[in-house]
Short mmCIF file of C-alpha atoms and ligand atoms in Angstrom, two decimals:
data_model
loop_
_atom_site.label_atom_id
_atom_site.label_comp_id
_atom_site.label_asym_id
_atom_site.label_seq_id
_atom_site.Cartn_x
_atom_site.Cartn_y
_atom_site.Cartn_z
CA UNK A 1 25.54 -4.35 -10.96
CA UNK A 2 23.93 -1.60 -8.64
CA UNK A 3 22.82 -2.85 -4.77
CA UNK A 4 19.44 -1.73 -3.86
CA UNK A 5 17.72 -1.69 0.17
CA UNK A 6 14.50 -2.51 0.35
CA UNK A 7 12.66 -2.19 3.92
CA UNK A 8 9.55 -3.52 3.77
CA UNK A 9 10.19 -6.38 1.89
CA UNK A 10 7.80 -8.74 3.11
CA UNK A 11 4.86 -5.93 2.18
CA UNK A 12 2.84 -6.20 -0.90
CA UNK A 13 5.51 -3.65 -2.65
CA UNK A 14 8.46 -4.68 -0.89
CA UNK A 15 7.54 -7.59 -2.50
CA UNK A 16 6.65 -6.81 -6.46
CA UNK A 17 10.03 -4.08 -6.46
CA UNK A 18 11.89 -7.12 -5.32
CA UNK A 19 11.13 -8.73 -8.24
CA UNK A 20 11.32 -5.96 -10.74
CA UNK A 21 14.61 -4.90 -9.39
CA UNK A 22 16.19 -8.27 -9.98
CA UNK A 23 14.66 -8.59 -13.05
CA UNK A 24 17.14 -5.42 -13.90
CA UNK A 25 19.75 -7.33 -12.65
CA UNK A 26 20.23 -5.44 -9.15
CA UNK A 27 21.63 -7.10 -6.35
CA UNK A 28 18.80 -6.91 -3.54
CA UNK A 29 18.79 -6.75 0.13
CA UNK A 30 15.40 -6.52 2.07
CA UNK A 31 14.82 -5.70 5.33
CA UNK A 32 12.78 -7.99 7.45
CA UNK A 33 11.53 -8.02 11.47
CA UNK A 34 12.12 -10.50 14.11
CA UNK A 35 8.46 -12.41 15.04
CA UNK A 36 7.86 -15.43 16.88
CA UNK A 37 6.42 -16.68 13.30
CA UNK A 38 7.59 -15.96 10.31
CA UNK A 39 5.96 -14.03 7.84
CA UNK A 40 7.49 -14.42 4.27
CA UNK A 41 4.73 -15.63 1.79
CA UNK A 42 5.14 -12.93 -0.66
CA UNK A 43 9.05 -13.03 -1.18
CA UNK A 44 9.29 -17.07 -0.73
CA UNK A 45 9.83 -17.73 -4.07
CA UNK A 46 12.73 -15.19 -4.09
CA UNK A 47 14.90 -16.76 -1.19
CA UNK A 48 16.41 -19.37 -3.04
CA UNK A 49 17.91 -16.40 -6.02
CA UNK A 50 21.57 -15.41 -5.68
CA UNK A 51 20.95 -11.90 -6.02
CA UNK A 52 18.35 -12.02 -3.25
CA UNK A 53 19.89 -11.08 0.15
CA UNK A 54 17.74 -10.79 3.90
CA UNK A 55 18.74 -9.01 7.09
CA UNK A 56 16.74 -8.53 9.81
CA UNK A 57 16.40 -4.50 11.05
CA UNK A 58 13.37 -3.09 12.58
CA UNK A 59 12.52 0.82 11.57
CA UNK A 60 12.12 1.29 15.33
CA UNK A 61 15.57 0.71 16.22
CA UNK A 62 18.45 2.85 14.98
CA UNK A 63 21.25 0.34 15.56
CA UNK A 64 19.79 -2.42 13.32
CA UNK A 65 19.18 0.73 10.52
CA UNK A 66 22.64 1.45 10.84
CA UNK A 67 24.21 -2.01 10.70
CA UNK A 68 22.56 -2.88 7.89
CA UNK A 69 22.87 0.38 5.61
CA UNK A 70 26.46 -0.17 6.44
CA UNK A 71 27.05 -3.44 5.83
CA UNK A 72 25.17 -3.58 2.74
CA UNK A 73 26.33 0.40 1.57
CA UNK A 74 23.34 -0.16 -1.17
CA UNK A 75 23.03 2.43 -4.53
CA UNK A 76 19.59 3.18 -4.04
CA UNK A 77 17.19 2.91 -0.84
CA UNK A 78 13.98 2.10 -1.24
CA UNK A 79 12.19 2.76 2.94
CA UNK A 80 8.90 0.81 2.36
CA UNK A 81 8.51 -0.38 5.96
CA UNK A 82 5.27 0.92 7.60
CA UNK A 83 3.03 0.56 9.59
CA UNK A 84 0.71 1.01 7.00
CA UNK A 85 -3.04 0.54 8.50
CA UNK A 86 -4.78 3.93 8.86
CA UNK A 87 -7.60 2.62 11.04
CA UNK A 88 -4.87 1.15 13.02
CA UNK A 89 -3.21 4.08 13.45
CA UNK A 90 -5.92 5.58 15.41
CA UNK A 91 -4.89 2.33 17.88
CA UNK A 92 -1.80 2.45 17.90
CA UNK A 93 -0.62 5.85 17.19
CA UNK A 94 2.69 6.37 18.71
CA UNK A 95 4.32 2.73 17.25
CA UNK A 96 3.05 4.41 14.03
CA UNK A 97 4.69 7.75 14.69
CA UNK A 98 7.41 6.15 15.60
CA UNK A 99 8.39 3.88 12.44
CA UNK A 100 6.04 6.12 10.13
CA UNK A 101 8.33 9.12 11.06
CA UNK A 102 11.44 8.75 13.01
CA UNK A 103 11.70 5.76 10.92
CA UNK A 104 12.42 7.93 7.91
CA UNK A 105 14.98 9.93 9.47
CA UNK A 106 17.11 6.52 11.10
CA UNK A 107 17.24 5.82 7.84
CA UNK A 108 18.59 9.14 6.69
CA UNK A 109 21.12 9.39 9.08
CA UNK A 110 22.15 5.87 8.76
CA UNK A 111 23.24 7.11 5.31
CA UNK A 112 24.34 9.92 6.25
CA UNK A 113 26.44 8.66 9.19
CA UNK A 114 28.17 5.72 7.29
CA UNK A 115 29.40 8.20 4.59
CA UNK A 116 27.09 7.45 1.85
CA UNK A 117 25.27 10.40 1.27
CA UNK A 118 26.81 11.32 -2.01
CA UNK A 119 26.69 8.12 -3.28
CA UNK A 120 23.03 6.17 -1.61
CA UNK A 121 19.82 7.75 -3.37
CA UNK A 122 16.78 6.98 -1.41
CA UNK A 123 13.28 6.75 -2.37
CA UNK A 124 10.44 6.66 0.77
CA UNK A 125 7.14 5.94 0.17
CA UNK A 126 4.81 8.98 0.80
CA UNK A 127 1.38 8.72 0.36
CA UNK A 128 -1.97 10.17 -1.10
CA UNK A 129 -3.39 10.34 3.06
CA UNK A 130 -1.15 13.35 3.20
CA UNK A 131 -4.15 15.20 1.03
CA UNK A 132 -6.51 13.95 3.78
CA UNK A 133 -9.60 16.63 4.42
CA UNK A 134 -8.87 17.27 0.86
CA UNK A 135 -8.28 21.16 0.16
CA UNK A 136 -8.50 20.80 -3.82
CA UNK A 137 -9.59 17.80 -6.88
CA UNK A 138 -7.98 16.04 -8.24
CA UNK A 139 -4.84 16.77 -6.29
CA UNK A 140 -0.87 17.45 -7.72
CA UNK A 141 1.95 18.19 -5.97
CA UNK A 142 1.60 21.31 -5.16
CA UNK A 143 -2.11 20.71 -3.54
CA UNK A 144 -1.97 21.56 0.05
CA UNK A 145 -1.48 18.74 2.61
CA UNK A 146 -4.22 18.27 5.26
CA UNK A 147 -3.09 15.45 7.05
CA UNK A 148 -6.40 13.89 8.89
CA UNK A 149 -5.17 10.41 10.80
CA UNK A 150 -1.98 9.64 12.61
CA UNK A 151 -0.89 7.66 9.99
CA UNK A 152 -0.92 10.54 7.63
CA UNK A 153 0.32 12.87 10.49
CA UNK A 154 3.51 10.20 10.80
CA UNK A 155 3.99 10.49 6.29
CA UNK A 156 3.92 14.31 6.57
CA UNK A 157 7.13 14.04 8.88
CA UNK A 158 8.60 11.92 6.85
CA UNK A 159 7.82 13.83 3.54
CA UNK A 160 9.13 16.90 5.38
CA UNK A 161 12.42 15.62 6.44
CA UNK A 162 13.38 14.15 3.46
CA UNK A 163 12.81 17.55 1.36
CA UNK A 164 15.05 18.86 4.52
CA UNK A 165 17.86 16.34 4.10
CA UNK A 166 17.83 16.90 0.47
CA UNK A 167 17.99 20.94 0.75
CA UNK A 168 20.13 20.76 3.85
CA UNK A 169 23.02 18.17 2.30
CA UNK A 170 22.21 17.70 -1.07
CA UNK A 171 21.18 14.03 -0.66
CA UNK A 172 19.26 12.89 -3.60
CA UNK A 173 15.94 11.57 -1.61
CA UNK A 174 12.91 11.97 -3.06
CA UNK A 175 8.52 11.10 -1.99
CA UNK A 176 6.63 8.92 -3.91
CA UNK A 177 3.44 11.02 -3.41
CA UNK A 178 1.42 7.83 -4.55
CA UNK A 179 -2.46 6.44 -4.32
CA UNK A 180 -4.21 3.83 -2.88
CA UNK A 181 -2.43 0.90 -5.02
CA UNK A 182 -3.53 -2.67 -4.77
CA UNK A 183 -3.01 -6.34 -5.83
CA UNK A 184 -3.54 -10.03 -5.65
CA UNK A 185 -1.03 -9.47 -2.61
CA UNK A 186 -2.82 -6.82 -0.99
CA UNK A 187 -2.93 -7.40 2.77
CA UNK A 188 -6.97 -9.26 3.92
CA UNK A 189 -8.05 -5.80 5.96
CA UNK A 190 -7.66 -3.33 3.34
CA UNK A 191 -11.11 -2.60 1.60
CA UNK A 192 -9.98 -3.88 -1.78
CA UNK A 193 -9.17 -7.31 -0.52
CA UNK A 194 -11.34 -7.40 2.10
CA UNK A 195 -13.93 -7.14 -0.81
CA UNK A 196 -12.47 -9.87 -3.13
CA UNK A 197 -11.84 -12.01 -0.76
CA UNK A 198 -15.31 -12.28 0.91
CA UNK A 199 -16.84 -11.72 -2.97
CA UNK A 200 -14.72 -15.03 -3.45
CA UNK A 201 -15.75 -16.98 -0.43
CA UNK A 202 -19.55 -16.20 -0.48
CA UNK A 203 -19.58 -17.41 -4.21
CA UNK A 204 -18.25 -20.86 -3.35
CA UNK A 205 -20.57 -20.73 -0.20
CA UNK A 206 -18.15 -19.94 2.63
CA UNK A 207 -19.15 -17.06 4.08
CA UNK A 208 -22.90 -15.11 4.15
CA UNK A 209 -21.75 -11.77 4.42
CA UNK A 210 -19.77 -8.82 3.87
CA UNK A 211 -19.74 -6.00 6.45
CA UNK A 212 -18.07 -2.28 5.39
CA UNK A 213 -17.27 0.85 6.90
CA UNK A 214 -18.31 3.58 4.36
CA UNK A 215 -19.21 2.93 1.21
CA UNK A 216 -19.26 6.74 -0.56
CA UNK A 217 -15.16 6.61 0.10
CA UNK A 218 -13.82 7.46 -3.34
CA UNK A 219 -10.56 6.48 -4.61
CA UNK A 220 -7.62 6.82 -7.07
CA UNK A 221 -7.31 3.00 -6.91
CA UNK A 222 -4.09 1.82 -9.18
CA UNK A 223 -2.18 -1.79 -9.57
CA UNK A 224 0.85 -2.12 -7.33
CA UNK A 225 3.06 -3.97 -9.77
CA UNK A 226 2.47 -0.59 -12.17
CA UNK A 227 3.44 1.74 -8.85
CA UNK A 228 6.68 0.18 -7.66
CA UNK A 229 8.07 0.39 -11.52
CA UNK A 230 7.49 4.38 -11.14
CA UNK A 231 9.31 4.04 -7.97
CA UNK A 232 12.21 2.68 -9.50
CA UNK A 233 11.99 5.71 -12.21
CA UNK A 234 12.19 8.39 -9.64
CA UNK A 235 15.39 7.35 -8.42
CA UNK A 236 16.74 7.09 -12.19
CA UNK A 237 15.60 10.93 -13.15
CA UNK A 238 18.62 13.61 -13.11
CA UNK A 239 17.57 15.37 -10.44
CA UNK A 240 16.06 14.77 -6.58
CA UNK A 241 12.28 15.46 -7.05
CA UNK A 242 8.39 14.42 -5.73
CA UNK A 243 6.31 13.17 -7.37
CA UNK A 244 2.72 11.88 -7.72
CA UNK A 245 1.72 8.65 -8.48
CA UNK A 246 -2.22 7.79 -9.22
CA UNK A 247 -4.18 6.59 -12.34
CA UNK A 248 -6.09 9.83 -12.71
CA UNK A 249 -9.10 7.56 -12.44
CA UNK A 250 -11.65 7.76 -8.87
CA UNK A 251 -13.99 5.21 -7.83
CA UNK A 252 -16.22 4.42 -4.85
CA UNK A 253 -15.98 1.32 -2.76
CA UNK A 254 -19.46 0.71 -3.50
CA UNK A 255 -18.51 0.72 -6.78
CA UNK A 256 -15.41 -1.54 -6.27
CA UNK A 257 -17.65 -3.55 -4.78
CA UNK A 258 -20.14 -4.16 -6.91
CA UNK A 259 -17.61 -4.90 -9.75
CA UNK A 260 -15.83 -7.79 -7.58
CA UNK A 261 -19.20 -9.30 -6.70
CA UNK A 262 -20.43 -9.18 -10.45
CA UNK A 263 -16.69 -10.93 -11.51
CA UNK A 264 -17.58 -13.60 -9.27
CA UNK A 265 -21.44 -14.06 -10.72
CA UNK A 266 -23.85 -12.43 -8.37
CA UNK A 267 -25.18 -9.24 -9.23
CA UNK A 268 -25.93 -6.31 -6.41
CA UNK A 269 -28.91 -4.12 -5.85
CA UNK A 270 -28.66 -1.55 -3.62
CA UNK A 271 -30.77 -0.50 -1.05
CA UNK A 272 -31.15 2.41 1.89
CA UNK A 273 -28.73 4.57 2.62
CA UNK A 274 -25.71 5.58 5.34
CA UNK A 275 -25.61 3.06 7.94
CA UNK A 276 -28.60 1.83 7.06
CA UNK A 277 -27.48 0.63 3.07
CA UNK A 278 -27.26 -3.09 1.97
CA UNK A 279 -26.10 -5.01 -0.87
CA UNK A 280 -28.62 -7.21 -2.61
CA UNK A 281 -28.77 -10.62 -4.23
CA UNK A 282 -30.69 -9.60 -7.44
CA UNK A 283 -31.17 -13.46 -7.93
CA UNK A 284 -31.99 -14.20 -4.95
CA UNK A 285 -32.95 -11.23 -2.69
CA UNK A 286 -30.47 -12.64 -0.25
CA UNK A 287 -28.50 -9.23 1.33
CA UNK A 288 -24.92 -10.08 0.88
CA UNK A 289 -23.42 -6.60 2.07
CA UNK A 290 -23.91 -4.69 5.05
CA UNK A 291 -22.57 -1.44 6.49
CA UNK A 292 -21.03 -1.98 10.09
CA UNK A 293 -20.08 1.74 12.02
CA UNK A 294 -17.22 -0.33 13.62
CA UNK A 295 -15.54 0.15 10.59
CA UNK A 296 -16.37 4.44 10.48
CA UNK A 297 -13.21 6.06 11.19
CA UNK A 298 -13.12 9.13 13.80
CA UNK A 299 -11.91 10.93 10.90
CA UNK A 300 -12.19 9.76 7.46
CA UNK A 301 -10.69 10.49 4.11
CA UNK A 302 -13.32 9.95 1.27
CA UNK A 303 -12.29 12.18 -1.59
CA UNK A 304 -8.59 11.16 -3.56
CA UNK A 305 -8.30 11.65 -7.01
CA UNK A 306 -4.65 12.09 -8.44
CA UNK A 307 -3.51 14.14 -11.24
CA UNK A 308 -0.19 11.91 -12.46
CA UNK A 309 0.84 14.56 -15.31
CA UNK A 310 3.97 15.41 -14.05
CA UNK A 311 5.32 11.54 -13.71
CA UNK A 312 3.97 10.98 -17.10
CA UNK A 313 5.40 13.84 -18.52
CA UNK A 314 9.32 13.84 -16.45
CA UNK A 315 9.40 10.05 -15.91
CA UNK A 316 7.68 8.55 -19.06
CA UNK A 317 5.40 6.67 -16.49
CA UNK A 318 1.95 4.94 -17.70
CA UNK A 319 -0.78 5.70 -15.07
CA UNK A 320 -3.42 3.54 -17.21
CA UNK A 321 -1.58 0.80 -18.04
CA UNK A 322 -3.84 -1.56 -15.85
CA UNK A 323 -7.50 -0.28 -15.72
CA UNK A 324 -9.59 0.03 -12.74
CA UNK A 325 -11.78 -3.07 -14.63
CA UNK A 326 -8.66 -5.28 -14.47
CA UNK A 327 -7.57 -4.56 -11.38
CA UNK A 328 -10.69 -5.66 -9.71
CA UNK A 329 -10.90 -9.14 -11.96
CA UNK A 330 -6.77 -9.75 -11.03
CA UNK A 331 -8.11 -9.26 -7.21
CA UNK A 332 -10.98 -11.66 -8.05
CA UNK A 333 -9.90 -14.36 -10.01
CA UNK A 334 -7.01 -14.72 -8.05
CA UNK A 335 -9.09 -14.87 -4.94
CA UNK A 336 -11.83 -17.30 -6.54
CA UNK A 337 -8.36 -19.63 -7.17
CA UNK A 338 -7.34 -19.04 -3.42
CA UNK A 339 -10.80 -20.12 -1.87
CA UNK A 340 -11.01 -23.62 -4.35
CA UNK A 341 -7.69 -24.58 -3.34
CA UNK A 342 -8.70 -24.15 0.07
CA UNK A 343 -11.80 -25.84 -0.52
CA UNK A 344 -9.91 -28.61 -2.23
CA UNK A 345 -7.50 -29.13 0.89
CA UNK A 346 -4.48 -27.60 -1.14
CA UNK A 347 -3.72 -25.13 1.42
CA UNK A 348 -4.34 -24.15 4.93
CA UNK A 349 -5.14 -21.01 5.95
CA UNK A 350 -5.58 -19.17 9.35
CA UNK A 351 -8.83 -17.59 10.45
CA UNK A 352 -8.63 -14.35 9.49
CA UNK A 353 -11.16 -13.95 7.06
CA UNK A 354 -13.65 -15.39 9.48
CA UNK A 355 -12.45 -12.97 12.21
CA UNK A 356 -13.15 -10.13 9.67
CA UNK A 357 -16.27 -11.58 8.77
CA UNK A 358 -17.40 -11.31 12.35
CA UNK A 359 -16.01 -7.38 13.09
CA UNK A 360 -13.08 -9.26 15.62
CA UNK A 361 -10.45 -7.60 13.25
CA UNK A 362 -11.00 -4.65 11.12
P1 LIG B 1 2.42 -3.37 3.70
O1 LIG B 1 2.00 -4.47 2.81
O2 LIG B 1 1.68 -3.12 4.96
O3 LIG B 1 3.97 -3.62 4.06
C1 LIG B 1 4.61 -2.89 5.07
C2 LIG B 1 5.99 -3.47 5.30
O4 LIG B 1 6.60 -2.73 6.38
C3 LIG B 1 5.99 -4.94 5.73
O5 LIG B 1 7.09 -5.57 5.15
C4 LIG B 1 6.18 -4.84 7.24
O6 LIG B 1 6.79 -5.97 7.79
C5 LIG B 1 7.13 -3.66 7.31
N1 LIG B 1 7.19 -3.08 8.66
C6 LIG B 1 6.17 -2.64 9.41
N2 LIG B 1 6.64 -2.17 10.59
C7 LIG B 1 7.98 -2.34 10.56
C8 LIG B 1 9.02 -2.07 11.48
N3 LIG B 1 8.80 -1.55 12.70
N4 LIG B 1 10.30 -2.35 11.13
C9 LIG B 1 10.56 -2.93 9.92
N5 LIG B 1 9.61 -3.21 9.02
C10 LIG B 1 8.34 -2.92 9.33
O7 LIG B 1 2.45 -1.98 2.91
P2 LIG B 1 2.48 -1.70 1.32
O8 LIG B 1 1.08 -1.59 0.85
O9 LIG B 1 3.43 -2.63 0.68
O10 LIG B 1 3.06 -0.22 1.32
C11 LIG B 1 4.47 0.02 1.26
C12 LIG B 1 4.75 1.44 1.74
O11 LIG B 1 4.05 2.37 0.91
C13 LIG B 1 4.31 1.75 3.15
O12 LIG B 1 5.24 2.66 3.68
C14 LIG B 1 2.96 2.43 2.99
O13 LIG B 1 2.71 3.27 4.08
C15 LIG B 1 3.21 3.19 1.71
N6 LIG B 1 2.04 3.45 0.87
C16 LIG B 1 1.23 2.42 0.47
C17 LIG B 1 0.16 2.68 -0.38
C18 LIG B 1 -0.74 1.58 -0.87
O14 LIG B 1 -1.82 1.90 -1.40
N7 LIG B 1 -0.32 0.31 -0.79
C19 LIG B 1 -0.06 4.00 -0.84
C20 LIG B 1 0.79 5.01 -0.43
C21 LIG B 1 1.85 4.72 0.41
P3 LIG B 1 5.93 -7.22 8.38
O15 LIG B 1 5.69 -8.10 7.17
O16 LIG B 1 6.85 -7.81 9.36
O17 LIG B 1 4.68 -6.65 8.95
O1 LIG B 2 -9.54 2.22 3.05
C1 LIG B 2 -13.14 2.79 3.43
C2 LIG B 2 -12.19 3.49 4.40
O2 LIG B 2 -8.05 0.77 4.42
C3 LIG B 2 -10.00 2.86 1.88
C4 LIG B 2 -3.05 2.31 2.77
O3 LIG B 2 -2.31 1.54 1.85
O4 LIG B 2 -3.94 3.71 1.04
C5 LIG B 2 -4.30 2.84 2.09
O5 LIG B 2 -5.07 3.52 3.06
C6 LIG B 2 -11.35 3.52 2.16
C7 LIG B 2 -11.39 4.34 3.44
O6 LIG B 2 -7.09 2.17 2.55
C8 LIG B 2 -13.99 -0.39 4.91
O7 LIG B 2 -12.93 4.23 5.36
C9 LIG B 2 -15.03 1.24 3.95
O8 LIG B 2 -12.07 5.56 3.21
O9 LIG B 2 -8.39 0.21 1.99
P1 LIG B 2 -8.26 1.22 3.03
P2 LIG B 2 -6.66 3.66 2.97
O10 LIG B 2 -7.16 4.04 4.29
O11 LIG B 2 -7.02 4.53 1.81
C10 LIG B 2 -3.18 4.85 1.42
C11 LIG B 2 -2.82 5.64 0.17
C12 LIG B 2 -2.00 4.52 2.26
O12 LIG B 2 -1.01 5.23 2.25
C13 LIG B 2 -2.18 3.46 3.28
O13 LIG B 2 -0.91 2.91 3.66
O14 LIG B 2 -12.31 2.49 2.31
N1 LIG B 2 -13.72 1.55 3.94
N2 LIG B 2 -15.23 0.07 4.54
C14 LIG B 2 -13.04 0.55 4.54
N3 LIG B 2 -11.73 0.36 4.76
C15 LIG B 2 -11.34 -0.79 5.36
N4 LIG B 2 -10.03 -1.02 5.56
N5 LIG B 2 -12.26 -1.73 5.76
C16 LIG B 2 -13.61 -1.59 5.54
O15 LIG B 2 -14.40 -2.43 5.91
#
């Protein structure tokens, strides 16, 4: 039975590899953070398992890294934790530097330090945001990085030192290079959900509108469940590699938009343009979607589109095995469920979709 680390369990892929790895049969450890509340809804229904272990460690302090990599002395490393929010980034961007990047190399050296490095391979989650101002489409891995928000600034660190720990000691650690990826348990302020969500709530008459940021973004959007599978095959392959992981498939958010709102019945028109561009009822001229600048980034990245040939070809990896279509109506149906139970009394839930209804969180 191989051990696997997971930080970032609690995230929307901690979450789904959790599951897939015990499916396998792994014994899995997850990493979670100390909070005055506790945040566990995606991995509840795993803490009852045997093979399901927690510790609490927090990326921005070395000791806790340590004690756990060495206590647990895992097969494979999976370093999920994030902070993941690129708007939020531009708030807060030395936390994010800090766990984004030095978070990847406390992890490294916690290997490293507790003897483990010819035994622990470790997977870290890189991302698409390292293509940024984008210098070539669709990109591959051997597109140029342009880096354009701290948050992608932080990822290029850590991509960097893990090529350097794997050149410089023969570690076998290895990016996931991999696109925008999203789910049923996507977090509420990332467009996706954001979208579903409020397509869900003004359908069932709980909310009257839906304010965006930029709506010409375009996307390589993918399924998570799909995305953490390929991260378990790149620490299975031979040899120590990068790799990236997209559909091969690039939408708009207008036109991720539109999709959700049709799944859920209403039908857009759109009308004007920039700031100035709405979403219309077509049934009843009502305008359910507006475009807010508090959502503009100071620098935005609005041009991803992956080429996944070389996972397909070295890993055996499906990049279409959930379509863009499909994606959307898993985000919608299972948000159209969320908002009747609510409605029903089955389940409380906390403000937040009114505060990002009204711009307070974004
Ligand atoms: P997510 O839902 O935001 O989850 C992030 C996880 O990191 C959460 O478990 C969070 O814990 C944890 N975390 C944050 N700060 C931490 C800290 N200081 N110490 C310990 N844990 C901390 O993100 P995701 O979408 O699952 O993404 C997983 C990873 O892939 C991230 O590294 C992200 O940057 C990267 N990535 C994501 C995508 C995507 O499209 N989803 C694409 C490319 C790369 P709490 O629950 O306590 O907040
Ligand atoms: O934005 C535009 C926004 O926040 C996508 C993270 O998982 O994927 C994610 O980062 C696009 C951007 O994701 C709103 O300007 C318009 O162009 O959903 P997002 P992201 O920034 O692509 C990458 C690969 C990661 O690595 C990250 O961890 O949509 N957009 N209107 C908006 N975005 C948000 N959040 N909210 C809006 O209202």
């Amino acid at each position: 039975m191989k051990t696997a680390l997971i930080t970032g369990v609690t995230g929307q892929d901690g979450s789904f590899l959790a599951e897939l790895l015990l499916s396998k049969g792994y014994e899995v450890h997850g990493t979670i953070r100390r909070s005055s509340v506790d945040f566990r809804e995606r991995i509840s229904h795993l803490e009852s398992m045997d093979h399901f272990h927690l510790h609490y460690a927090d990326m921005t302090d070395s000791m806790s890294v340590m004690q756990v990599v060495g206590k647990v002395r895992p097969d494979e490393i999976y370093n999920l934790a994030a902070q993941s929010h690129v708007q939020v980034s531009f708030d807060s961007p030395e936390f994010t530097a800090d766990v984004d990047a030095v978070g990847v190399l406390r992890i490294l050296e916690a290997v490293r330090l507790t003897g483990l490095a010819d035994k622990c391979r470790i997977y870290q989650a890189s991302t698409s945001e390292l293509y940024g101002k984008v210098e070539e489409v669709p990109q591959n891995e051997n597109t140029p990085f342009h880096p354009y928000s701290p948050y992608a600034v932080a990822k290029l660190y850590g991509f960097w030192i893990v090529k350097e720990y794997r050149e410089a000691y023969g570690m076998f650690c290895c990016s996931g290079i991999l696109f925008n990826h999203e789910s049923e348990r996507r977090g509420e302020t990332f467009v996706t959900r954001k979208i579903t969500l409020a397509a869900a709530r003004i359908a069932q008459g709980k909310q009257d509108k839906l304010y965006l940021g930029n709506l010409s973004s375009k996307r390589d959007w993918g399924y998570a469940p799909d995305y953490v599978e390929c991260m378990w095959r790149i620490l299975q392959h031979d040899t120590p590699d990068d790799f990236v992981i997209a559909t091969g498939e690039q939408h708009t958010v207008r036109e991720f938009a539109e999709l959700a709102f049709r799944n859920v019945g209403i039908n857009l028109r759109w009308e004007g343009e920039g700031a100035d561009e709405k979403g219309v009822d077509r049934a009843t001229g009502k305008v359910l979607v507006e475009v807010s600048p508090d959502f503009y980034r100071p620098t935005d990245v609005v041009n991803l589109w992956g080429d996944p040939t070389k996972a397909r070809a070295l890993l055996g990896w499906n990049p279409q095995k959930t379509s863009f279509a499909e994606l959307v109506k898993i985000m919608t149906d299972s948000d159209m469920a969320k908002v009747a139970a609510e409605r029903a009394g089955e389940s409380v839930r906390t403000n937040l979709a009114e505060y990002l209804e009204k711009g307070i969180v974004k």
